[in-house]
Short mmCIF file of C-alpha atoms in Angstrom, two decimals:
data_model
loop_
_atom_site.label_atom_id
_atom_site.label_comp_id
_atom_site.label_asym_id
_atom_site.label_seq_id
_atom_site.Cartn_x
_atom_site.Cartn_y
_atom_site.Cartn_z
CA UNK A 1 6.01 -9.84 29.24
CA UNK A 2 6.51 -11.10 25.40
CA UNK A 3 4.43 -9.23 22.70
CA UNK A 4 4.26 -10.99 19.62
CA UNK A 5 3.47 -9.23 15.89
CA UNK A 6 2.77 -11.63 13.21
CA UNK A 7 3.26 -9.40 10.01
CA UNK A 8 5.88 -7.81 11.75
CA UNK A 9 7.38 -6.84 8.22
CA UNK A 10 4.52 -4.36 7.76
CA UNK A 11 4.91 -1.03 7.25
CA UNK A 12 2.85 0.05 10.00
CA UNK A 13 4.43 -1.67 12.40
CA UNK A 14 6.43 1.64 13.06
CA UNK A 15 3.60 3.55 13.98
CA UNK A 16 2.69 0.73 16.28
CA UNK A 17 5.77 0.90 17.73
CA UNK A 18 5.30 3.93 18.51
CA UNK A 19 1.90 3.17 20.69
CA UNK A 20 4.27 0.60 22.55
CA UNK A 21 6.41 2.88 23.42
CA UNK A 22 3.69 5.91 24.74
CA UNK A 23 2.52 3.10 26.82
CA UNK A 24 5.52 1.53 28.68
CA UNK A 25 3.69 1.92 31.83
CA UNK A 26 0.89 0.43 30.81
CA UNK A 27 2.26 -1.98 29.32
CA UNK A 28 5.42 -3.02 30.44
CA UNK A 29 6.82 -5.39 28.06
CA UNK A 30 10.22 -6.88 27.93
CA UNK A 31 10.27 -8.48 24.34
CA UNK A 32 8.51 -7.05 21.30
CA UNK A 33 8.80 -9.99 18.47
CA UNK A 34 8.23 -8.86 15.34
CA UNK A 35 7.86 -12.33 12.87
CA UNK A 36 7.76 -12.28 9.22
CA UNK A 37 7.93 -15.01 6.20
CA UNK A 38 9.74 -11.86 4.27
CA UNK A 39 13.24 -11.78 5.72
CA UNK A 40 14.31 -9.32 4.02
CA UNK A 41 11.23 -6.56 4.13
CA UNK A 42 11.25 -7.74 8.24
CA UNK A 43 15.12 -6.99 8.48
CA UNK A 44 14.65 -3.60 6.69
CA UNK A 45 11.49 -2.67 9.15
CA UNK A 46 12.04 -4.62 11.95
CA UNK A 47 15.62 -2.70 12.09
CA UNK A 48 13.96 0.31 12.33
CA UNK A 49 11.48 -0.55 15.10
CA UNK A 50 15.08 -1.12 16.74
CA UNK A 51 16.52 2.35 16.10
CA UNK A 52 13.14 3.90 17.13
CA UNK A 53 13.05 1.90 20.19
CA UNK A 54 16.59 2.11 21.27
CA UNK A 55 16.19 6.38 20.74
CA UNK A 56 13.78 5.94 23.52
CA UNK A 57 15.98 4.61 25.91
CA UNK A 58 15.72 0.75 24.53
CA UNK A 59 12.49 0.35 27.66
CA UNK A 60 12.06 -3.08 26.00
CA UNK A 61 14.24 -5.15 23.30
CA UNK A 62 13.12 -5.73 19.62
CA UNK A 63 13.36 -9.43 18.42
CA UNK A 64 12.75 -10.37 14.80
CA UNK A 65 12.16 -13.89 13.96
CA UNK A 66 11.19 -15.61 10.74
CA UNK A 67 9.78 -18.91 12.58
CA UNK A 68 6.10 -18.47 13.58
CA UNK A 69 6.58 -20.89 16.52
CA UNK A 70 9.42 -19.42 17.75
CA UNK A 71 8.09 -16.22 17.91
CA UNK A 72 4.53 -17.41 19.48
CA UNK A 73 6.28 -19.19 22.41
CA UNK A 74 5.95 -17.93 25.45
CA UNK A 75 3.66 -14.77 24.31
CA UNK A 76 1.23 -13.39 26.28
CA UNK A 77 -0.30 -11.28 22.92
CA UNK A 78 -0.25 -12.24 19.58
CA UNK A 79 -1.19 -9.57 17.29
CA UNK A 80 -2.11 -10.64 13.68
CA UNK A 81 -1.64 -7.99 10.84
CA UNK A 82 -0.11 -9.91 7.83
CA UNK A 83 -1.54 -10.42 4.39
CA UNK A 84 -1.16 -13.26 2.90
CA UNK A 85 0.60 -13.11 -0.79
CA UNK A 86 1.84 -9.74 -0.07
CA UNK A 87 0.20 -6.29 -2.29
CA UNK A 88 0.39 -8.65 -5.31
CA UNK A 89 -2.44 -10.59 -4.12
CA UNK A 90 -4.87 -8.06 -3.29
CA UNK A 91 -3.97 -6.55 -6.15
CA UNK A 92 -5.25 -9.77 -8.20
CA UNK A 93 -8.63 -9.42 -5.97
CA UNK A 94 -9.42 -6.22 -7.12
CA UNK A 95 -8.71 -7.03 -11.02
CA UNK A 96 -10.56 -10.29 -10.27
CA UNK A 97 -13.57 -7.61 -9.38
CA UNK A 98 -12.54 -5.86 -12.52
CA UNK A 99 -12.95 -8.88 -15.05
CA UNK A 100 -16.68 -9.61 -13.51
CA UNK A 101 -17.75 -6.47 -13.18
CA UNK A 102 -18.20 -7.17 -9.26
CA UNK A 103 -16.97 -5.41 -6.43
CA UNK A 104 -13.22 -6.48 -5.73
CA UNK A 105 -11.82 -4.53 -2.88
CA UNK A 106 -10.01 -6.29 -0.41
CA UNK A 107 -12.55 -6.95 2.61
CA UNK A 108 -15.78 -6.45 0.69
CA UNK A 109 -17.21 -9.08 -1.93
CA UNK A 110 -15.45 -11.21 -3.84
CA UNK A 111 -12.11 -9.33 -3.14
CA UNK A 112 -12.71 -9.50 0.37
CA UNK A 113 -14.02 -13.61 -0.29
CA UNK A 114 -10.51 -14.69 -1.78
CA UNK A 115 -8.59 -12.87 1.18
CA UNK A 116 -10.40 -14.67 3.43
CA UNK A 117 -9.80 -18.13 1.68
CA UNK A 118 -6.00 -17.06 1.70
CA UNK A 119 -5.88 -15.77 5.24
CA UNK A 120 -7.95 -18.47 7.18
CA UNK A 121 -6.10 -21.18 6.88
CA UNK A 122 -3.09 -19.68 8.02
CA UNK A 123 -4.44 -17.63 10.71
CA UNK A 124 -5.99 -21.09 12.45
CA UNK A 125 -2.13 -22.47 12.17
CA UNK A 126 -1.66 -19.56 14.36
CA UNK A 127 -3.94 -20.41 16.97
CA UNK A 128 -2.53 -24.19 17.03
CA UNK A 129 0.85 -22.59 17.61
CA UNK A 130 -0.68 -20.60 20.70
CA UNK A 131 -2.43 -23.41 22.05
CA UNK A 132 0.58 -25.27 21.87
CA UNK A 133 3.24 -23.22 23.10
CA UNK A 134 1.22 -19.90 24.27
CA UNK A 135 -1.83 -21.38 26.54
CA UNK A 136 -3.88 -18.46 27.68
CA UNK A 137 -2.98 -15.76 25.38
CA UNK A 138 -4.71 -13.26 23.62
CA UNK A 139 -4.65 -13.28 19.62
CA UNK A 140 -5.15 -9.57 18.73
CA UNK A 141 -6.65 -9.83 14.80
CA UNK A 142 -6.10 -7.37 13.00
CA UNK A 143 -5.94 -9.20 9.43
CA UNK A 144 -8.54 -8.07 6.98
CA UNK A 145 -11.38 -9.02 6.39
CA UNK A 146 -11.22 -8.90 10.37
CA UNK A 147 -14.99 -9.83 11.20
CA UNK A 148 -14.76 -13.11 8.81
CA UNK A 149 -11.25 -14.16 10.27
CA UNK A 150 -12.47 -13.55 13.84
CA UNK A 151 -15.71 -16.06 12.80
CA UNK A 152 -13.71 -18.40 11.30
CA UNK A 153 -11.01 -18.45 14.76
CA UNK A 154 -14.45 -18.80 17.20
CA UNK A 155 -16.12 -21.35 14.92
CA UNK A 156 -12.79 -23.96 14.45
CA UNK A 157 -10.17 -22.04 17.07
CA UNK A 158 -12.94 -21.46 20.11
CA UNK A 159 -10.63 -23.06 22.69
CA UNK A 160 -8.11 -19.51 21.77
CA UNK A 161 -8.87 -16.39 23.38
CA UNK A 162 -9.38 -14.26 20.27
CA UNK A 163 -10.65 -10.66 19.11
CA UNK A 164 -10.96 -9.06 15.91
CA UNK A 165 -10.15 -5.38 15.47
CA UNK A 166 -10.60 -2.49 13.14
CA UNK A 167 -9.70 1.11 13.28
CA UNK A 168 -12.72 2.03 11.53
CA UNK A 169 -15.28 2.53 14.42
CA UNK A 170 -12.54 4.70 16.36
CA UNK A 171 -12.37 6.63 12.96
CA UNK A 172 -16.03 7.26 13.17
CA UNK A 173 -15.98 8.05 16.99
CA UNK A 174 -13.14 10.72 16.44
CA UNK A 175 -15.13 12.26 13.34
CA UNK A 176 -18.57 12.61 15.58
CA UNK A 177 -16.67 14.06 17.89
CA UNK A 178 -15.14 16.69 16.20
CA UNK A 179 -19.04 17.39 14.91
CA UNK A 180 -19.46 17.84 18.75
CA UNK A 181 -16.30 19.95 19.00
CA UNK A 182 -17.16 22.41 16.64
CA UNK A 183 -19.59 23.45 19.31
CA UNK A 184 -17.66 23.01 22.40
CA UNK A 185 -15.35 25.73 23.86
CA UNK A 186 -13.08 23.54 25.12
CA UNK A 187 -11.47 20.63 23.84
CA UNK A 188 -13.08 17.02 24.60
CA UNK A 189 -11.05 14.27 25.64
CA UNK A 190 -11.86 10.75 23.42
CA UNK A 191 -11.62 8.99 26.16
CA UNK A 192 -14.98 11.08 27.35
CA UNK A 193 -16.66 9.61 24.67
CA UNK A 194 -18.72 6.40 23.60
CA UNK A 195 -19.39 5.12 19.89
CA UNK A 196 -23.01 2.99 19.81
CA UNK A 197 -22.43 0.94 16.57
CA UNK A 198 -23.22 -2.13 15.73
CA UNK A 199 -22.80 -5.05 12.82
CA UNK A 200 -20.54 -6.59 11.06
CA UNK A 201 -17.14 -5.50 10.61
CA UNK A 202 -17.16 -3.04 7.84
CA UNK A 203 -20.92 -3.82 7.54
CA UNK A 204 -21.97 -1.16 10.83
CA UNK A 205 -24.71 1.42 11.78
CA UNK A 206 -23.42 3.81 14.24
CA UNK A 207 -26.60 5.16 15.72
CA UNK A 208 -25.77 6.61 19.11
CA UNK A 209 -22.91 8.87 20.92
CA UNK A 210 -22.33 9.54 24.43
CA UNK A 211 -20.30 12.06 26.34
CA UNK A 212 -19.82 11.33 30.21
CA UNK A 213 -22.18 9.00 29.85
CA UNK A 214 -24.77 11.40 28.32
CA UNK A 215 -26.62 10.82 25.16
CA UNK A 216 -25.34 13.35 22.50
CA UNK A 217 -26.60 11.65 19.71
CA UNK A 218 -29.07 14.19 18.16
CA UNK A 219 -26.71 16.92 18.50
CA UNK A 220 -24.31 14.47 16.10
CA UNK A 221 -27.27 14.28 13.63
CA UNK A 222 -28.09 17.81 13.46
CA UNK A 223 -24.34 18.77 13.15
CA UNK A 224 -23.94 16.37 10.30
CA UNK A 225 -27.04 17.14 8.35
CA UNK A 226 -25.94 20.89 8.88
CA UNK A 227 -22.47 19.84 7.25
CA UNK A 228 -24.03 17.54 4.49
CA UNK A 229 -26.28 20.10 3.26
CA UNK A 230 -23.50 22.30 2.20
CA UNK A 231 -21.55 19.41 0.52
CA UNK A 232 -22.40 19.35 -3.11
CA UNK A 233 -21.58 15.47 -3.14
CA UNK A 234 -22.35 14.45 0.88
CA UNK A 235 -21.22 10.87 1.77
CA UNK A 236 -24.80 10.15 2.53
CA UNK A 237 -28.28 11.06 1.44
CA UNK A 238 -29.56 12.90 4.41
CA UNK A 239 -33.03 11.36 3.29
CA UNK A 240 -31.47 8.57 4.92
CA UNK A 241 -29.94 9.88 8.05
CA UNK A 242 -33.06 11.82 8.90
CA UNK A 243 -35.26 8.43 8.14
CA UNK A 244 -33.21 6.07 10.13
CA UNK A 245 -31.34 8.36 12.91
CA UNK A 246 -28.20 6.33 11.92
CA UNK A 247 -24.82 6.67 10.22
CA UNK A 248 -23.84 3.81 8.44
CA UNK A 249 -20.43 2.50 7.86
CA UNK A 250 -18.51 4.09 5.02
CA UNK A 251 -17.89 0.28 3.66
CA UNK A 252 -21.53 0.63 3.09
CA UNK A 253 -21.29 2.76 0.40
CA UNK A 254 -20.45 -0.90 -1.74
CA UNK A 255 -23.45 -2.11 -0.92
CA UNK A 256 -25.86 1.32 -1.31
CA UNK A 257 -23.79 3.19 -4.17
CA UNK A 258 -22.53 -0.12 -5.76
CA UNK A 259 -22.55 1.20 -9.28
CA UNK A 260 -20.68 4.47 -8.18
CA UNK A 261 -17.75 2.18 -6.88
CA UNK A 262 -17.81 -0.14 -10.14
CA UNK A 263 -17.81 2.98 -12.29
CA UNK A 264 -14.54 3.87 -9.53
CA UNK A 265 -12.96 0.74 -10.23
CA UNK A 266 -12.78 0.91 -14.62
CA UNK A 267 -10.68 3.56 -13.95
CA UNK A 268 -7.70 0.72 -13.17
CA UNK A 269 -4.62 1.39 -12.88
CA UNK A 270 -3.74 2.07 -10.84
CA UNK A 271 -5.83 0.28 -8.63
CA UNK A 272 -5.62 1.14 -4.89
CA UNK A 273 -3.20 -1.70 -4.48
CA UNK A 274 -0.41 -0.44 -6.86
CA UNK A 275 -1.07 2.72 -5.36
CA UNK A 276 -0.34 1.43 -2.01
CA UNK A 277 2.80 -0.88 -3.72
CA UNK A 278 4.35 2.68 -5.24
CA UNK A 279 3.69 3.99 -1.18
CA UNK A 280 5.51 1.56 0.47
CA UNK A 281 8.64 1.06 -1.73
CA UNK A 282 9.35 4.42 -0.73
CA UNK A 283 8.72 4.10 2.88
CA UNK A 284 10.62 0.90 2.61
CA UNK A 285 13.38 3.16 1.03
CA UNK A 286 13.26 5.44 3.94
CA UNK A 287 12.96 2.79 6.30
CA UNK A 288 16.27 1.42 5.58
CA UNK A 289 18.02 5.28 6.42
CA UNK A 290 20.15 4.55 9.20
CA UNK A 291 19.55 7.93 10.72
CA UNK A 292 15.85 7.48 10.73
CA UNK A 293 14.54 6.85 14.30
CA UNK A 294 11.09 8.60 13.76
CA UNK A 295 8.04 7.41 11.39
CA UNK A 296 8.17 9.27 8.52
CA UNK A 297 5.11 11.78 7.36
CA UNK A 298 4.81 9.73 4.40
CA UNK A 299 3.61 6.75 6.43
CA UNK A 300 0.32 8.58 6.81
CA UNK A 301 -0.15 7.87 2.77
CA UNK A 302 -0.48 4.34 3.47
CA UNK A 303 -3.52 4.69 5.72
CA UNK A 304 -4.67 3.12 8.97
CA UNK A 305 -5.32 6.52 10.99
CA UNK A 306 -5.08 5.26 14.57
CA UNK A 307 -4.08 1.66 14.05
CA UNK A 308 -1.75 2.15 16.85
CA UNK A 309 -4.28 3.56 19.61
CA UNK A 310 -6.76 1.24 18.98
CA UNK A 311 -4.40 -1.84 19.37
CA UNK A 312 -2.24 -0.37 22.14
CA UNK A 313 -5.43 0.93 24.09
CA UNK A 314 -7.05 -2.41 23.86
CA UNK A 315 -4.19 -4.30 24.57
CA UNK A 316 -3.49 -1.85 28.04
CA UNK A 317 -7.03 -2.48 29.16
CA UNK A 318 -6.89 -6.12 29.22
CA UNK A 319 -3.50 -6.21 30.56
CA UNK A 320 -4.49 -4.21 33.40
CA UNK A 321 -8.47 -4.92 34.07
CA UNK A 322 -9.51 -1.56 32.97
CA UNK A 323 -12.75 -2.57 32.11
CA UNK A 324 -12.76 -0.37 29.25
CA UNK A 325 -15.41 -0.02 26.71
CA UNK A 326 -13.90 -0.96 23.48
CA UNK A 327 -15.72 -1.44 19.92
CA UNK A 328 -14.82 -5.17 19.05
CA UNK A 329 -15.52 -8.18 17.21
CA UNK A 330 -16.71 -10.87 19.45
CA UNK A 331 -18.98 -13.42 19.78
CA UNK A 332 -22.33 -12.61 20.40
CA UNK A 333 -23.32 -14.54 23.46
CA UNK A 334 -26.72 -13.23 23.61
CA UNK A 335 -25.85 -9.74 23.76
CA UNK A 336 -27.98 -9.18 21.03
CA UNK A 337 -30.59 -11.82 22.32
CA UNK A 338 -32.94 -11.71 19.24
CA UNK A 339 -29.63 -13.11 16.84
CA UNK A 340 -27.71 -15.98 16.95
CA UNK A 341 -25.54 -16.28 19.57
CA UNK A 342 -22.57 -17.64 17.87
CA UNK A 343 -22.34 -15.00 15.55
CA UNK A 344 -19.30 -12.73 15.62
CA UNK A 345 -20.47 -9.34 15.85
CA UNK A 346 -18.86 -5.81 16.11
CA UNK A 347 -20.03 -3.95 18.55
CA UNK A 348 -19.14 -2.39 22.06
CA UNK A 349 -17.56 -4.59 24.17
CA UNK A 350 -16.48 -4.12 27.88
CA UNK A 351 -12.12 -5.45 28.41
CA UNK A 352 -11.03 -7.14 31.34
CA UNK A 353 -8.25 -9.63 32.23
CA UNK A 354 -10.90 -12.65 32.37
CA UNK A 355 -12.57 -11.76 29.17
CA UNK A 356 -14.14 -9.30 26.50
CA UNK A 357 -17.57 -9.01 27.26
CA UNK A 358 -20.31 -7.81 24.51
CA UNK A 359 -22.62 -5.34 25.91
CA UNK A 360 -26.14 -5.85 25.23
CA UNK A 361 -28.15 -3.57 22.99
CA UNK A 362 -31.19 -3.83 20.67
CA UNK A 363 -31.05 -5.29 17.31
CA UNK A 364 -30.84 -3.08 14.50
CA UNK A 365 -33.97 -2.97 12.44
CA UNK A 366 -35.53 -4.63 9.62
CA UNK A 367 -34.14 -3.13 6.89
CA UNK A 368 -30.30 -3.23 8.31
CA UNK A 369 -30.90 -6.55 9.49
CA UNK A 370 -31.94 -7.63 6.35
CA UNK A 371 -28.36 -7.32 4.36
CA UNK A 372 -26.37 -8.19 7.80
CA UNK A 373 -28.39 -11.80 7.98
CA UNK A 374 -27.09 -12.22 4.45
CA UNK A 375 -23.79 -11.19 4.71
CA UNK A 376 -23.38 -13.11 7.89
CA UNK A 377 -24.61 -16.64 5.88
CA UNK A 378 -21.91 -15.68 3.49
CA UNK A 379 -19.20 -15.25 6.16
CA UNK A 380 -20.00 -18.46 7.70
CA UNK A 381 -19.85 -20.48 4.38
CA UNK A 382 -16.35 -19.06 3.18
CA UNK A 383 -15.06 -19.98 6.51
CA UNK A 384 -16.30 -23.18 6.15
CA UNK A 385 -15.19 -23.68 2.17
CA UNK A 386 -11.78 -21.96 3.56
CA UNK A 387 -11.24 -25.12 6.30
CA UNK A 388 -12.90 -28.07 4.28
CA UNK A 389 -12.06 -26.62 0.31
CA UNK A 390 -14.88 -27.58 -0.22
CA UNK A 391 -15.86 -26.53 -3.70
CA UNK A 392 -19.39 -26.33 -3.64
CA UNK A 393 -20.04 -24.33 0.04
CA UNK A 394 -17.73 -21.99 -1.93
CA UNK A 395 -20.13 -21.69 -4.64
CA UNK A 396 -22.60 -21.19 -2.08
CA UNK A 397 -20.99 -18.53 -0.59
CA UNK A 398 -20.66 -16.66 -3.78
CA UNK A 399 -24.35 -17.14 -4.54
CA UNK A 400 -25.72 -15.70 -0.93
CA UNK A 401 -23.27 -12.45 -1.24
CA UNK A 402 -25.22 -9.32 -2.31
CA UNK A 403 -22.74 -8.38 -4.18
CA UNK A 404 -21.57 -11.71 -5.60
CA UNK A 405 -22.40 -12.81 -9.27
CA UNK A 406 -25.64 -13.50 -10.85
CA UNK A 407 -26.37 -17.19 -10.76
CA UNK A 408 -25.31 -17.74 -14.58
CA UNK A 409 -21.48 -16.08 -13.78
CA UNK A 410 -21.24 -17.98 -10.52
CA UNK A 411 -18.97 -21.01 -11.91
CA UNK A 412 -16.65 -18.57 -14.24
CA UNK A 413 -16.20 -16.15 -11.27
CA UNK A 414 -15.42 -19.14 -8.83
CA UNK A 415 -13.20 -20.69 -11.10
CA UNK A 416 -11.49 -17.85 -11.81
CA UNK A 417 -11.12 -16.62 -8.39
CA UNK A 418 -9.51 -20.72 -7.66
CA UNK A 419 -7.10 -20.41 -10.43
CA UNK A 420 -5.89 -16.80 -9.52
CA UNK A 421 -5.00 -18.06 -5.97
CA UNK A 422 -3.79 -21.20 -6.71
CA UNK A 423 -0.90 -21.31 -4.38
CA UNK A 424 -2.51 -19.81 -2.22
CA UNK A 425 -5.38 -22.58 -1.70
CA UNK A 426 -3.61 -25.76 -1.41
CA UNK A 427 -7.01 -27.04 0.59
CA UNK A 428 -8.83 -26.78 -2.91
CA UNK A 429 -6.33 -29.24 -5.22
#
């Protein structure tokens, strides 16, 4: 079996080369292909994915490639984790937020808008290349902003098998738990456990927990009001936790503490970009140590706590018809019968080898609903402006955001946001 990593010049891809390699007998691959534009950041990582892999008895062989096609052909996954202009780019996003006085980080806003004009293009490229040369596989997305990339792939790719994924819900999961933990004499298993969430990606209310299939919910609550009212600054009011009985998202916190995460970002530089560029140059430096067959600790600077589970586990359960319970982003398909059903949605989803099935659930209430219906209109407009360039759904998009512009700004911050990614949106010259 082929496994394909586009991005494979990443500097997590050690760590999930590591979750290939705890799960050889799940998933026995033969070829791991690890494609990059960046020859020489993929020769530097990719050639350490080969010393890690060949320390552990070489079970499958590490190809890199630099031709997209190449490296699609034949695959039976294709897992998408590249970022399109490198650091540099999302660095520009966030001073982009900066100049407006707008929210610029990289999924959220109008950081998270010009990553998605970038990435979309490219990312339906790569579904032309699997329905081409890779009929029937999987694409894997793990690109940010993953919810919008995953729309844009079932709106103008649906004919691709394709899910979006994000370690933040597994995050979440492994935090409640250890709320539950701190009560348990014995140790719990994750794989005992079940996150209820549901949204958008980075836009979710988790609002139920089960263990063994039992609701544990209010224990979660009580535990983490306990814990909040000994915080002096608590992640969330508890005036909201006790009047909604849910936990929302930490990406939330742009949209209900807005100012505090302006006031966060006039403290540039360094922005959380050139933090992360300063972070990987030395990984990158100890990356290229021929001695080095092991991730370094420093890679956990960089972020992405269980990227490597959550793609490895998901990728295991489809491959052999676990029928898993995995948090996802889908399509709807009337799991959520009150909504559109050709809305991508994150939520629990159940992972076989014929499909990824949404589970039903009720609709979140008015006054989540109420910013998700928004932010949803939004998504589906940049996907559209990303495919047509079409100036004015753009401007459109900009205008529905909630954290967008005010409707005098709109044209500066769109214009501004054009010429800052110039080469990077051909489909708008």
């Amino acid at each position: 079996m082929k496994i394909t990593v586009i991005g494979g010049g990443s500097t997590y891809t050690p760590e999930l080369i590591n979750g290939f390699l705890a799960r050889t007998a799940q998933l026995p691959a033969s070829e791991l292909w690890l494609m990059d534009i960046d020859k020489e950041r993929l020769d530097v990582v990719g050639g350490f994915a080969q010393r890690m892999v060949q320390a552990k008895g070489a079970p499958f062989k590490i190809v890199l490639s630099t031709n997209q096609r190449e490296a699609i052909a034949g695959a039976s996954y294709v897992c998408t984790q590249f970022r399109v202009g490198q650091m540099q780019a999302r660095r520009e996003d966030e001073y982009l937020g900066l100049r407006h006085g707008l929210i610029g980080q990289e999924t959220t806003g109008i950081g998270g808008m010009a990553k998605a004009l970038r990435t979309i293009p490219v990312m339906l490229d790569i579904a032309k290349d699997i329905r081409e040369t890779a009929a029937g596989a999987l694409l894997v997305n793990f690109t940010n902003p993953s919810g919008l990339v995953t729309e844009a792939l079932n709106r103008y790719a649906p004919d691709v098998q394709s899910v979006g994924v994000c370690n933040a819900p597994y995050n979440a999961k492994m935090s409640f738990l250890e709320l539950l933990q701190n009560n348990s004499p014995e140790p719990i298993d994750p794989a005992r456990v079940e996150l209820k969430t549901l949204g958008l990606n980075h836009l979710t209310w988790h609002y139920g927990l089960t263990l063994d299939g039992e609701d544990v919910w209010a224990q979660v609550l009580e535990s983490y009001l306990q814990d909040a009212a000994q915080e002096e600054h608590p992640e969330w009011e508890s005036a909201l936790i006790a009047s909604t009985r849910m936990i929302p998202n930490y990406y939330l916190q742009y949209f209900y503490h807005t100012e505090k995460k302006l006031a966060e970002q006039k403290k540039y530089p360094p922005s959380r970009a050139e933090e992360v560029m300063q972070v990987e140059a030395e990984l990158l430096h100890q990356y290229a140590d021929p001695s080095l067959t092991e991730p370094p600790a420093d890679l956990m600077k960089r972020g992405g706590a269980y990227y490597s589970t959550v793609a490895t586990q998901l990728l295991a359960s489809h491959f052999n018809d676990l029928g898993e319970t995995h948090v996802v982003n889908v399509r709807n398909n009337g799991a959520i019968k009150e909504w559109d059903p050709s809305w991508v949605l994150e939520l629990p989803a159940t992972v076989r080898r014929s499909g990824i099935t949404p589970i039903p659930a009720a609709p979140l209430p008015p006054f989540a609903f109420g910013l998700l219906a928004a932010v949803k209109s939004y998504e589906i407009l940049t996907a559209q402006a990303a495919v047509t360039g079409d100036r004015n759904t753009a401007y459109q998009a900009l205008l529905v955001h909630p954290l967008g512009p005010a409707l005098p700004n709109a044209e500066k911050v769109l214009d501004d946001m054009l010429e800052t990614n110039r080469k990077y949106l051909p489909q708008f010259c």
